[in-house]
């Protein structure tokens, strides 16, 4: 394989009902840094129906080149059709790196593409870097139960591919009017060649808990003792207008449901303020909240690991401190 034929950092731009997924904008931010370090183009790939105009946003968020496949066959995401478009583009323009959001669509597409291209895929990456001279992508992710960070390299094949967790990379501020090279492509895919048919789209009626979108997250751990004690977390979150987060042990104990879980096997959050109350600070929890703007920990153990990751720490009993906070914040925001 001649590596010199491969150039450019690509981001698969995920689109839903005319909107670009936030993770794709975050990846453009991360991809810009990698592309600049390598001195190559940052490119976005958009696949859909009626999506060409979205290229303007992709340029504003940092891309130099946008490849667009705008055809009726791509109206809905289907693995086979999107995979054919991405393979076509990749084989024609030969990128050195392709990044996808670690969403259900991104993971599905990346793994399908990886079965066809002679290359590998690092899943669920949380840190990205690149070696300037060799161009090797350094894709890091928690491994062995989250106890270590593993950096995974793809030394023998191109493109190098990774899915990246939402909310861990930062999008650049958009530069209005910034533009680049638009490359419009089409492929000949017939409806009868696609086995998956979208018969109907049924929107979920259950209310989704989106702690990853909250500005304030109040998270509680096993230190709250039991489900009744955990009510303090709900009350403080309510007083602050924030969302409720939890450690895995709390979710496993059934005090709150899984969508509230923060961490490696839960949600990654980056709120402006994160309260960690009665949470020890295991690495699997930290990977899900360590990039929060301001971290405030309350724990009765002065040596708890959570204090290492916090901006402010209060050593003490949650049952004494939290009711005082609820009282004061309720007055302040009344
Ligand atoms: P504990 O570790 O029991 O800590 C309780 C803390 O409360 C202690 O620090 C204690 O000092 C303090 N405390 C006790 N009483 C009080 C009080 N009255 N006032 C104040 N403080 C008090 N964990 C996650 O959170 N998210 C994940 O996504 C996740 N994924 C995992 C994936 C794998 C593969 C594995 C192996 C583990 C994972 N874990 C995850 C579990 C993780 O390792 C820890 O077990 C878990 O985070 C501990 O939860 P905790 O901090 O609530 O409980």
PDB file of C-alpha atoms in Angstrom, residues 17-311:
ATOM      1  CA  UNK A  17     -34.033  16.133   9.061  1.00  0.00           C
ATOM      2  CA  UNK A  18     -31.846  18.858   7.583  1.00  0.00           C
ATOM      3  CA  UNK A  19     -29.709  19.382  10.709  1.00  0.00           C
ATOM      4  CA  UNK A  20     -26.065  18.478  11.129  1.00  0.00           C
ATOM      5  CA  UNK A  21     -25.397  16.376  14.233  1.00  0.00           C
ATOM      6  CA  UNK A  22     -23.471  18.273  16.901  1.00  0.00           C
ATOM      7  CA  UNK A  23     -20.843  15.522  17.019  1.00  0.00           C
ATOM      8  CA  UNK A  24     -19.980  16.170  13.344  1.00  0.00           C
ATOM      9  CA  UNK A  25     -19.252  19.827  14.168  1.00  0.00           C
ATOM     10  CA  UNK A  26     -17.121  18.693  17.103  1.00  0.00           C
ATOM     11  CA  UNK A  27     -15.209  16.355  14.773  1.00  0.00           C
ATOM     12  CA  UNK A  28     -14.589  19.200  12.325  1.00  0.00           C
ATOM     13  CA  UNK A  29     -12.928  21.039  15.246  1.00  0.00           C
ATOM     14  CA  UNK A  30     -10.782  18.018  16.117  1.00  0.00           C
ATOM     15  CA  UNK A  31     -10.122  17.247  12.433  1.00  0.00           C
ATOM     16  CA  UNK A  32      -8.959  20.832  11.769  1.00  0.00           C
ATOM     17  CA  UNK A  33      -6.251  20.435  14.419  1.00  0.00           C
ATOM     18  CA  UNK A  34      -5.090  17.110  12.921  1.00  0.00           C
ATOM     19  CA  UNK A  35      -5.168  18.441   9.346  1.00  0.00           C
ATOM     20  CA  UNK A  36      -3.164  21.548  10.300  1.00  0.00           C
ATOM     21  CA  UNK A  37      -0.569  19.432  12.068  1.00  0.00           C
ATOM     22  CA  UNK A  38      -0.226  17.328   8.912  1.00  0.00           C
ATOM     23  CA  UNK A  39      -0.479  20.247   6.489  1.00  0.00           C
ATOM     24  CA  UNK A  40      -3.370  18.608   4.603  1.00  0.00           C
ATOM     25  CA  UNK A  41      -7.011  19.450   3.796  1.00  0.00           C
ATOM     26  CA  UNK A  42      -9.885  18.926   6.193  1.00  0.00           C
ATOM     27  CA  UNK A  43     -12.826  17.477   4.237  1.00  0.00           C
ATOM     28  CA  UNK A  44     -16.459  16.795   5.099  1.00  0.00           C
ATOM     29  CA  UNK A  45     -18.552  14.088   3.407  1.00  0.00           C
ATOM     30  CA  UNK A  46     -22.299  14.695   3.296  1.00  0.00           C
ATOM     31  CA  UNK A  47     -24.673  12.006   2.067  1.00  0.00           C
ATOM     32  CA  UNK A  48     -28.414  12.645   1.877  1.00  0.00           C
ATOM     33  CA  UNK A  49     -31.276  14.119  -0.111  1.00  0.00           C
ATOM     34  CA  UNK A  50     -31.479  17.917  -0.364  1.00  0.00           C
ATOM     35  CA  UNK A  51     -28.296  18.312   1.667  1.00  0.00           C
ATOM     36  CA  UNK A  52     -25.972  20.315  -0.619  1.00  0.00           C
ATOM     37  CA  UNK A  53     -26.671  23.595   1.199  1.00  0.00           C
ATOM     38  CA  UNK A  54     -25.404  22.086   4.452  1.00  0.00           C
ATOM     39  CA  UNK A  55     -21.915  22.327   2.936  1.00  0.00           C
ATOM     40  CA  UNK A  56     -21.976  26.063   3.811  1.00  0.00           C
ATOM     41  CA  UNK A  57     -22.144  25.189   7.504  1.00  0.00           C
ATOM     42  CA  UNK A  58     -19.418  22.568   7.107  1.00  0.00           C
ATOM     43  CA  UNK A  59     -17.091  25.186   5.578  1.00  0.00           C
ATOM     44  CA  UNK A  60     -17.926  27.652   8.342  1.00  0.00           C
ATOM     45  CA  UNK A  61     -16.923  25.055  10.935  1.00  0.00           C
ATOM     46  CA  UNK A  62     -13.503  24.556   9.372  1.00  0.00           C
ATOM     47  CA  UNK A  63     -13.606  22.283   6.279  1.00  0.00           C
ATOM     48  CA  UNK A  64     -11.523  23.091   3.170  1.00  0.00           C
ATOM     49  CA  UNK A  65     -13.333  20.628   0.898  1.00  0.00           C
ATOM     50  CA  UNK A  66     -16.840  19.145   1.058  1.00  0.00           C
ATOM     51  CA  UNK A  67     -17.859  16.046  -0.931  1.00  0.00           C
ATOM     52  CA  UNK A  68     -21.624  15.823  -1.378  1.00  0.00           C
ATOM     53  CA  UNK A  69     -23.786  12.920  -2.531  1.00  0.00           C
ATOM     54  CA  UNK A  70     -27.217  14.524  -2.867  1.00  0.00           C
ATOM     55  CA  UNK A  71     -29.600  11.906  -4.325  1.00  0.00           C
ATOM     56  CA  UNK A  72     -33.110  10.660  -3.586  1.00  0.00           C
ATOM     57  CA  UNK A  73     -31.794   7.192  -2.745  1.00  0.00           C
ATOM     58  CA  UNK A  74     -30.106   8.721   0.310  1.00  0.00           C
ATOM     59  CA  UNK A  75     -33.316  10.204   1.780  1.00  0.00           C
ATOM     60  CA  UNK A  76     -33.062   7.884   4.799  1.00  0.00           C
ATOM     61  CA  UNK A  77     -29.949   6.447   6.347  1.00  0.00           C
ATOM     62  CA  UNK A  78     -29.439   2.871   5.225  1.00  0.00           C
ATOM     63  CA  UNK A  79     -26.184   1.021   5.769  1.00  0.00           C
ATOM     64  CA  UNK A  80     -25.842  -0.350   2.234  1.00  0.00           C
ATOM     65  CA  UNK A  81     -26.493   2.857   0.303  1.00  0.00           C
ATOM     66  CA  UNK A  82     -24.418   5.133   2.547  1.00  0.00           C
ATOM     67  CA  UNK A  83     -21.611   2.608   2.626  1.00  0.00           C
ATOM     68  CA  UNK A  84     -21.539   2.493  -1.190  1.00  0.00           C
ATOM     69  CA  UNK A  85     -21.270   6.297  -1.363  1.00  0.00           C
ATOM     70  CA  UNK A  86     -18.531   6.509   1.243  1.00  0.00           C
ATOM     71  CA  UNK A  87     -16.560   3.668  -0.357  1.00  0.00           C
ATOM     72  CA  UNK A  88     -16.890   5.346  -3.751  1.00  0.00           C
ATOM     73  CA  UNK A  89     -15.605   8.637  -2.347  1.00  0.00           C
ATOM     74  CA  UNK A  90     -12.809   7.053  -0.340  1.00  0.00           C
ATOM     75  CA  UNK A  91     -11.576   4.919  -3.239  1.00  0.00           C
ATOM     76  CA  UNK A  92     -11.625   7.931  -5.581  1.00  0.00           C
ATOM     77  CA  UNK A  93     -10.045  10.584  -3.324  1.00  0.00           C
ATOM     78  CA  UNK A  94      -8.043   8.437  -0.856  1.00  0.00           C
ATOM     79  CA  UNK A  95      -8.136  10.108   2.569  1.00  0.00           C
ATOM     80  CA  UNK A  96      -5.512   9.291   5.198  1.00  0.00           C
ATOM     81  CA  UNK A  97      -8.014   9.547   8.084  1.00  0.00           C
ATOM     82  CA  UNK A  98     -11.817   9.200   8.332  1.00  0.00           C
ATOM     83  CA  UNK A  99     -13.629  10.202  11.554  1.00  0.00           C
ATOM     84  CA  UNK A 100     -17.224   9.336  12.433  1.00  0.00           C
ATOM     85  CA  UNK A 101     -19.348  10.262  15.456  1.00  0.00           C
ATOM     86  CA  UNK A 102     -19.823   7.301  17.810  1.00  0.00           C
ATOM     87  CA  UNK A 103     -23.603   7.571  17.359  1.00  0.00           C
ATOM     88  CA  UNK A 104     -25.763   4.657  16.258  1.00  0.00           C
ATOM     89  CA  UNK A 105     -25.491   5.846  12.621  1.00  0.00           C
ATOM     90  CA  UNK A 106     -21.757   6.600  12.800  1.00  0.00           C
ATOM     91  CA  UNK A 107     -20.914   3.288  14.453  1.00  0.00           C
ATOM     92  CA  UNK A 108     -23.038   1.351  11.980  1.00  0.00           C
ATOM     93  CA  UNK A 109     -21.558   3.050   8.922  1.00  0.00           C
ATOM     94  CA  UNK A 110     -17.936   2.973  10.123  1.00  0.00           C
ATOM     95  CA  UNK A 111     -18.045  -0.724  10.907  1.00  0.00           C
ATOM     96  CA  UNK A 112     -19.665  -1.504   7.549  1.00  0.00           C
ATOM     97  CA  UNK A 113     -17.035   0.540   5.683  1.00  0.00           C
ATOM     98  CA  UNK A 114     -14.272  -1.159   7.690  1.00  0.00           C
ATOM     99  CA  UNK A 115     -15.449  -4.567   6.492  1.00  0.00           C
ATOM    100  CA  UNK A 116     -14.905  -3.519   2.894  1.00  0.00           C
ATOM    101  CA  UNK A 117     -11.835  -1.285   2.979  1.00  0.00           C
ATOM    102  CA  UNK A 118      -8.631  -3.116   3.846  1.00  0.00           C
ATOM    103  CA  UNK A 119      -8.197  -1.222   7.111  1.00  0.00           C
ATOM    104  CA  UNK A 120      -9.135  -1.174  10.792  1.00  0.00           C
ATOM    105  CA  UNK A 121     -11.352   0.948  12.994  1.00  0.00           C
ATOM    106  CA  UNK A 122     -10.849   2.263  16.514  1.00  0.00           C
ATOM    107  CA  UNK A 123     -14.224   2.478  18.241  1.00  0.00           C
ATOM    108  CA  UNK A 124     -15.396   4.978  20.853  1.00  0.00           C
ATOM    109  CA  UNK A 125     -12.285   7.136  20.842  1.00  0.00           C
ATOM    110  CA  UNK A 126     -12.035   9.875  23.478  1.00  0.00           C
ATOM    111  CA  UNK A 127      -8.697  11.477  22.479  1.00  0.00           C
ATOM    112  CA  UNK A 128      -7.180  12.088  19.032  1.00  0.00           C
ATOM    113  CA  UNK A 129      -3.754  13.158  17.895  1.00  0.00           C
ATOM    114  CA  UNK A 130      -1.539  12.578  14.894  1.00  0.00           C
ATOM    115  CA  UNK A 131       2.214  12.107  14.435  1.00  0.00           C
ATOM    116  CA  UNK A 132       3.289  14.950  12.201  1.00  0.00           C
ATOM    117  CA  UNK A 133       5.971  13.096  10.235  1.00  0.00           C
ATOM    118  CA  UNK A 134       4.497   9.592   9.894  1.00  0.00           C
ATOM    119  CA  UNK A 135       0.861  10.700   9.746  1.00  0.00           C
ATOM    120  CA  UNK A 136      -0.065   7.961  12.214  1.00  0.00           C
ATOM    121  CA  UNK A 137      -3.402   8.624  13.901  1.00  0.00           C
ATOM    122  CA  UNK A 138      -3.151   8.222  17.686  1.00  0.00           C
ATOM    123  CA  UNK A 139      -6.670   7.188  18.677  1.00  0.00           C
ATOM    124  CA  UNK A 140      -7.023   6.752  22.443  1.00  0.00           C
ATOM    125  CA  UNK A 141      -9.859   5.160  24.369  1.00  0.00           C
ATOM    126  CA  UNK A 142     -10.418   3.616  27.805  1.00  0.00           C
ATOM    127  CA  UNK A 143      -9.491  -0.089  27.867  1.00  0.00           C
ATOM    128  CA  UNK A 144      -9.487  -2.998  30.322  1.00  0.00           C
ATOM    129  CA  UNK A 145     -12.581  -1.796  32.157  1.00  0.00           C
ATOM    130  CA  UNK A 146     -11.437   1.805  31.931  1.00  0.00           C
ATOM    131  CA  UNK A 147      -8.397   1.282  34.121  1.00  0.00           C
ATOM    132  CA  UNK A 148      -5.980   2.395  31.418  1.00  0.00           C
ATOM    133  CA  UNK A 149      -6.117   4.527  28.291  1.00  0.00           C
ATOM    134  CA  UNK A 150      -5.034   2.571  25.211  1.00  0.00           C
ATOM    135  CA  UNK A 151      -3.685   4.397  22.154  1.00  0.00           C
ATOM    136  CA  UNK A 152      -4.469   2.421  19.029  1.00  0.00           C
ATOM    137  CA  UNK A 153      -2.455   2.780  15.819  1.00  0.00           C
ATOM    138  CA  UNK A 154      -3.134   1.545  12.309  1.00  0.00           C
ATOM    139  CA  UNK A 155       0.416   1.247  10.968  1.00  0.00           C
ATOM    140  CA  UNK A 156      -0.019  -0.767   7.793  1.00  0.00           C
ATOM    141  CA  UNK A 157      -3.204   0.415   6.150  1.00  0.00           C
ATOM    142  CA  UNK A 158      -4.969   3.551   4.947  1.00  0.00           C
ATOM    143  CA  UNK A 159      -7.356   5.217   5.575  1.00  0.00           C
ATOM    144  CA  UNK A 160      -7.091   5.159   9.366  1.00  0.00           C
ATOM    145  CA  UNK A 161     -10.582   5.231  10.849  1.00  0.00           C
ATOM    146  CA  UNK A 162     -12.085   6.040  14.244  1.00  0.00           C
ATOM    147  CA  UNK A 163     -15.481   6.648  15.776  1.00  0.00           C
ATOM    148  CA  UNK A 164     -15.388   9.407  18.378  1.00  0.00           C
ATOM    149  CA  UNK A 165     -17.671   9.890  21.350  1.00  0.00           C
ATOM    150  CA  UNK A 166     -20.023  12.877  21.217  1.00  0.00           C
ATOM    151  CA  UNK A 167     -19.206  15.729  23.595  1.00  0.00           C
ATOM    152  CA  UNK A 168     -15.517  14.996  24.059  1.00  0.00           C
ATOM    153  CA  UNK A 169     -14.104  17.149  21.217  1.00  0.00           C
ATOM    154  CA  UNK A 170     -14.756  20.864  20.868  1.00  0.00           C
ATOM    155  CA  UNK A 171     -16.342  22.444  17.784  1.00  0.00           C
ATOM    156  CA  UNK A 172     -14.674  25.620  16.511  1.00  0.00           C
ATOM    157  CA  UNK A 173     -16.672  28.850  16.549  1.00  0.00           C
ATOM    158  CA  UNK A 174     -18.232  29.118  13.079  1.00  0.00           C
ATOM    159  CA  UNK A 175     -16.652  31.678  10.762  1.00  0.00           C
ATOM    160  CA  UNK A 176     -19.589  33.189   8.820  1.00  0.00           C
ATOM    161  CA  UNK A 177     -18.962  33.374   5.085  1.00  0.00           C
ATOM    162  CA  UNK A 178     -15.935  31.039   5.229  1.00  0.00           C
ATOM    163  CA  UNK A 179     -16.004  28.847   2.145  1.00  0.00           C
ATOM    164  CA  UNK A 180     -14.069  26.123   0.335  1.00  0.00           C
ATOM    165  CA  UNK A 181     -14.160  23.647  -2.536  1.00  0.00           C
ATOM    166  CA  UNK A 182     -17.480  21.889  -3.109  1.00  0.00           C
ATOM    167  CA  UNK A 183     -17.231  18.552  -4.941  1.00  0.00           C
ATOM    168  CA  UNK A 184     -20.603  17.181  -6.062  1.00  0.00           C
ATOM    169  CA  UNK A 185     -20.579  13.446  -6.705  1.00  0.00           C
ATOM    170  CA  UNK A 186     -23.229  10.919  -7.667  1.00  0.00           C
ATOM    171  CA  UNK A 187     -23.258   7.142  -7.712  1.00  0.00           C
ATOM    172  CA  UNK A 188     -25.439   4.743  -9.556  1.00  0.00           C
ATOM    173  CA  UNK A 189     -27.339   2.891  -6.809  1.00  0.00           C
ATOM    174  CA  UNK A 190     -30.725   1.474  -7.654  1.00  0.00           C
ATOM    175  CA  UNK A 191     -33.505   1.019  -5.123  1.00  0.00           C
ATOM    176  CA  UNK A 192     -33.733  -2.685  -6.062  1.00  0.00           C
ATOM    177  CA  UNK A 193     -30.057  -3.126  -5.079  1.00  0.00           C
ATOM    178  CA  UNK A 194     -30.789  -2.030  -1.489  1.00  0.00           C
ATOM    179  CA  UNK A 195     -32.207  -4.738   0.722  1.00  0.00           C
ATOM    180  CA  UNK A 196     -33.371  -2.449   3.541  1.00  0.00           C
ATOM    181  CA  UNK A 197     -36.647  -0.609   2.934  1.00  0.00           C
ATOM    182  CA  UNK A 198     -37.871   2.201   5.168  1.00  0.00           C
ATOM    183  CA  UNK A 199     -41.611   1.583   5.463  1.00  0.00           C
ATOM    184  CA  UNK A 200     -42.457   4.075   8.176  1.00  0.00           C
ATOM    185  CA  UNK A 201     -40.677   6.271  10.692  1.00  0.00           C
ATOM    186  CA  UNK A 202     -42.184   6.139  14.171  1.00  0.00           C
ATOM    187  CA  UNK A 203     -40.901   8.773  16.555  1.00  0.00           C
ATOM    188  CA  UNK A 204     -40.289   7.693  20.148  1.00  0.00           C
ATOM    189  CA  UNK A 205     -43.031   8.880  22.477  1.00  0.00           C
ATOM    190  CA  UNK A 206     -41.084   8.305  25.692  1.00  0.00           C
ATOM    191  CA  UNK A 207     -39.585  11.439  27.203  1.00  0.00           C
ATOM    192  CA  UNK A 208     -35.840  11.291  26.760  1.00  0.00           C
ATOM    193  CA  UNK A 209     -33.545  12.354  29.563  1.00  0.00           C
ATOM    194  CA  UNK A 210     -30.781  14.438  27.938  1.00  0.00           C
ATOM    195  CA  UNK A 211     -28.281  15.089  30.702  1.00  0.00           C
ATOM    196  CA  UNK A 212     -25.660  15.723  28.008  1.00  0.00           C
ATOM    197  CA  UNK A 213     -27.477  18.919  27.032  1.00  0.00           C
ATOM    198  CA  UNK A 214     -27.819  20.418  30.534  1.00  0.00           C
ATOM    199  CA  UNK A 215     -25.715  23.382  31.689  1.00  0.00           C
ATOM    200  CA  UNK A 216     -25.769  22.125  35.273  1.00  0.00           C
ATOM    201  CA  UNK A 217     -25.592  18.444  36.249  1.00  0.00           C
ATOM    202  CA  UNK A 218     -26.025  17.388  39.870  1.00  0.00           C
ATOM    203  CA  UNK A 219     -24.727  13.827  40.135  1.00  0.00           C
ATOM    204  CA  UNK A 220     -24.978  11.530  43.130  1.00  0.00           C
ATOM    205  CA  UNK A 221     -23.223   8.306  44.105  1.00  0.00           C
ATOM    206  CA  UNK A 222     -23.487   5.439  46.559  1.00  0.00           C
ATOM    207  CA  UNK A 223     -22.567   7.869  49.341  1.00  0.00           C
ATOM    208  CA  UNK A 224     -26.232   8.925  49.376  1.00  0.00           C
ATOM    209  CA  UNK A 225     -26.974   5.605  51.088  1.00  0.00           C
ATOM    210  CA  UNK A 226     -30.263   4.600  49.471  1.00  0.00           C
ATOM    211  CA  UNK A 227     -33.006   5.737  47.080  1.00  0.00           C
ATOM    212  CA  UNK A 228     -34.475   8.049  49.749  1.00  0.00           C
ATOM    213  CA  UNK A 229     -31.097   9.684  50.350  1.00  0.00           C
ATOM    214  CA  UNK A 230     -30.729  10.108  46.576  1.00  0.00           C
ATOM    215  CA  UNK A 231     -33.822  12.353  46.630  1.00  0.00           C
ATOM    216  CA  UNK A 232     -31.473  15.105  47.855  1.00  0.00           C
ATOM    217  CA  UNK A 233     -29.835  15.016  44.427  1.00  0.00           C
ATOM    218  CA  UNK A 234     -33.205  15.541  42.723  1.00  0.00           C
ATOM    219  CA  UNK A 235     -33.984  18.419  45.079  1.00  0.00           C
ATOM    220  CA  UNK A 236     -30.649  20.168  44.535  1.00  0.00           C
ATOM    221  CA  UNK A 237     -30.953  19.703  40.751  1.00  0.00           C
ATOM    222  CA  UNK A 238     -34.417  21.230  40.890  1.00  0.00           C
ATOM    223  CA  UNK A 239     -33.247  24.194  42.986  1.00  0.00           C
ATOM    224  CA  UNK A 240     -30.523  24.886  40.397  1.00  0.00           C
ATOM    225  CA  UNK A 241     -32.571  24.127  37.294  1.00  0.00           C
ATOM    226  CA  UNK A 242     -30.117  21.339  36.473  1.00  0.00           C
ATOM    227  CA  UNK A 243     -30.303  17.691  35.440  1.00  0.00           C
ATOM    228  CA  UNK A 244     -29.751  14.631  37.632  1.00  0.00           C
ATOM    229  CA  UNK A 245     -26.674  12.474  36.996  1.00  0.00           C
ATOM    230  CA  UNK A 246     -25.534   9.327  38.757  1.00  0.00           C
ATOM    231  CA  UNK A 247     -22.697   6.843  39.101  1.00  0.00           C
ATOM    232  CA  UNK A 248     -23.124   3.334  37.737  1.00  0.00           C
ATOM    233  CA  UNK A 249     -23.448   1.839  41.213  1.00  0.00           C
ATOM    234  CA  UNK A 250     -26.476   4.041  41.840  1.00  0.00           C
ATOM    235  CA  UNK A 251     -28.067   2.953  38.559  1.00  0.00           C
ATOM    236  CA  UNK A 252     -27.343  -0.697  39.344  1.00  0.00           C
ATOM    237  CA  UNK A 253     -28.965  -0.236  42.762  1.00  0.00           C
ATOM    238  CA  UNK A 254     -32.087   0.973  40.931  1.00  0.00           C
ATOM    239  CA  UNK A 255     -32.220   4.431  42.558  1.00  0.00           C
ATOM    240  CA  UNK A 256     -32.387   6.104  39.146  1.00  0.00           C
ATOM    241  CA  UNK A 257     -32.544   4.935  35.528  1.00  0.00           C
ATOM    242  CA  UNK A 258     -29.683   4.317  33.102  1.00  0.00           C
ATOM    243  CA  UNK A 259     -30.104   7.488  30.963  1.00  0.00           C
ATOM    244  CA  UNK A 260     -28.854   9.376  34.069  1.00  0.00           C
ATOM    245  CA  UNK A 261     -25.614   7.389  34.282  1.00  0.00           C
ATOM    246  CA  UNK A 262     -22.443   9.372  33.678  1.00  0.00           C
ATOM    247  CA  UNK A 263     -19.285   7.618  32.571  1.00  0.00           C
ATOM    248  CA  UNK A 264     -17.714   5.038  30.350  1.00  0.00           C
ATOM    249  CA  UNK A 265     -20.828   2.898  30.045  1.00  0.00           C
ATOM    250  CA  UNK A 266     -23.170   5.857  30.426  1.00  0.00           C
ATOM    251  CA  UNK A 267     -23.290   9.350  28.985  1.00  0.00           C
ATOM    252  CA  UNK A 268     -20.416  11.796  28.515  1.00  0.00           C
ATOM    253  CA  UNK A 269     -21.350  15.229  29.824  1.00  0.00           C
ATOM    254  CA  UNK A 270     -19.634  18.627  29.616  1.00  0.00           C
ATOM    255  CA  UNK A 271     -21.935  20.977  31.546  1.00  0.00           C
ATOM    256  CA  UNK A 272     -20.842  24.385  32.777  1.00  0.00           C
ATOM    257  CA  UNK A 273     -21.122  23.105  36.370  1.00  0.00           C
ATOM    258  CA  UNK A 274     -20.916  19.459  37.540  1.00  0.00           C
ATOM    259  CA  UNK A 275     -21.650  18.496  41.152  1.00  0.00           C
ATOM    260  CA  UNK A 276     -20.258  15.093  42.205  1.00  0.00           C
ATOM    261  CA  UNK A 277     -21.860  14.222  45.532  1.00  0.00           C
ATOM    262  CA  UNK A 278     -20.979  11.005  47.372  1.00  0.00           C
ATOM    263  CA  UNK A 279     -19.106   9.783  44.278  1.00  0.00           C
ATOM    264  CA  UNK A 280     -15.666   8.242  44.803  1.00  0.00           C
ATOM    265  CA  UNK A 281     -14.237   9.251  41.393  1.00  0.00           C
ATOM    266  CA  UNK A 282     -13.508   5.918  39.719  1.00  0.00           C
ATOM    267  CA  UNK A 283     -11.801   6.303  36.328  1.00  0.00           C
ATOM    268  CA  UNK A 284     -14.906   4.956  34.575  1.00  0.00           C
ATOM    269  CA  UNK A 285     -16.905   7.821  36.077  1.00  0.00           C
ATOM    270  CA  UNK A 286     -14.241  10.466  35.464  1.00  0.00           C
ATOM    271  CA  UNK A 287     -14.035   9.791  31.702  1.00  0.00           C
ATOM    272  CA  UNK A 288     -17.666  10.832  31.435  1.00  0.00           C
ATOM    273  CA  UNK A 289     -17.430  14.206  33.223  1.00  0.00           C
ATOM    274  CA  UNK A 290     -13.824  15.369  33.452  1.00  0.00           C
ATOM    275  CA  UNK A 291     -14.223  17.980  30.711  1.00  0.00           C
ATOM    276  CA  UNK A 292     -17.005  19.828  32.579  1.00  0.00           C
ATOM    277  CA  UNK A 293     -16.439  23.565  33.006  1.00  0.00           C
ATOM    278  CA  UNK A 294     -16.457  23.632  36.820  1.00  0.00           C
ATOM    279  CA  UNK A 295     -16.434  20.487  38.951  1.00  0.00           C
ATOM    280  CA  UNK A 296     -17.551  20.696  42.578  1.00  0.00           C
ATOM    281  CA  UNK A 297     -17.179  17.551  44.716  1.00  0.00           C
ATOM    282  CA  UNK A 298     -18.713  16.774  48.076  1.00  0.00           C
ATOM    283  CA  UNK A 299     -17.348  13.706  49.820  1.00  0.00           C
ATOM    284  CA  UNK A 300     -16.696  12.773  53.421  1.00  0.00           C
ATOM    285  CA  UNK A 301     -13.418  11.057  52.532  1.00  0.00           C
ATOM    286  CA  UNK A 302     -10.666  13.710  52.116  1.00  0.00           C
ATOM    287  CA  UNK A 303      -8.626  11.217  50.049  1.00  0.00           C
ATOM    288  CA  UNK A 304     -11.429  10.425  47.562  1.00  0.00           C
ATOM    289  CA  UNK A 305     -10.118  10.402  43.972  1.00  0.00           C
ATOM    290  CA  UNK A 306     -12.902  12.732  42.872  1.00  0.00           C
ATOM    291  CA  UNK A 307     -11.112  15.648  44.560  1.00  0.00           C
ATOM    292  CA  UNK A 308      -8.167  15.228  42.159  1.00  0.00           C
ATOM    293  CA  UNK A 309     -10.479  15.941  39.243  1.00  0.00           C
ATOM    294  CA  UNK A 310     -12.399  18.794  40.933  1.00  0.00           C
ATOM    295  CA  UNK A 311     -11.989  22.550  40.881  1.00  0.00           C
TER     296      UNK A 311
END
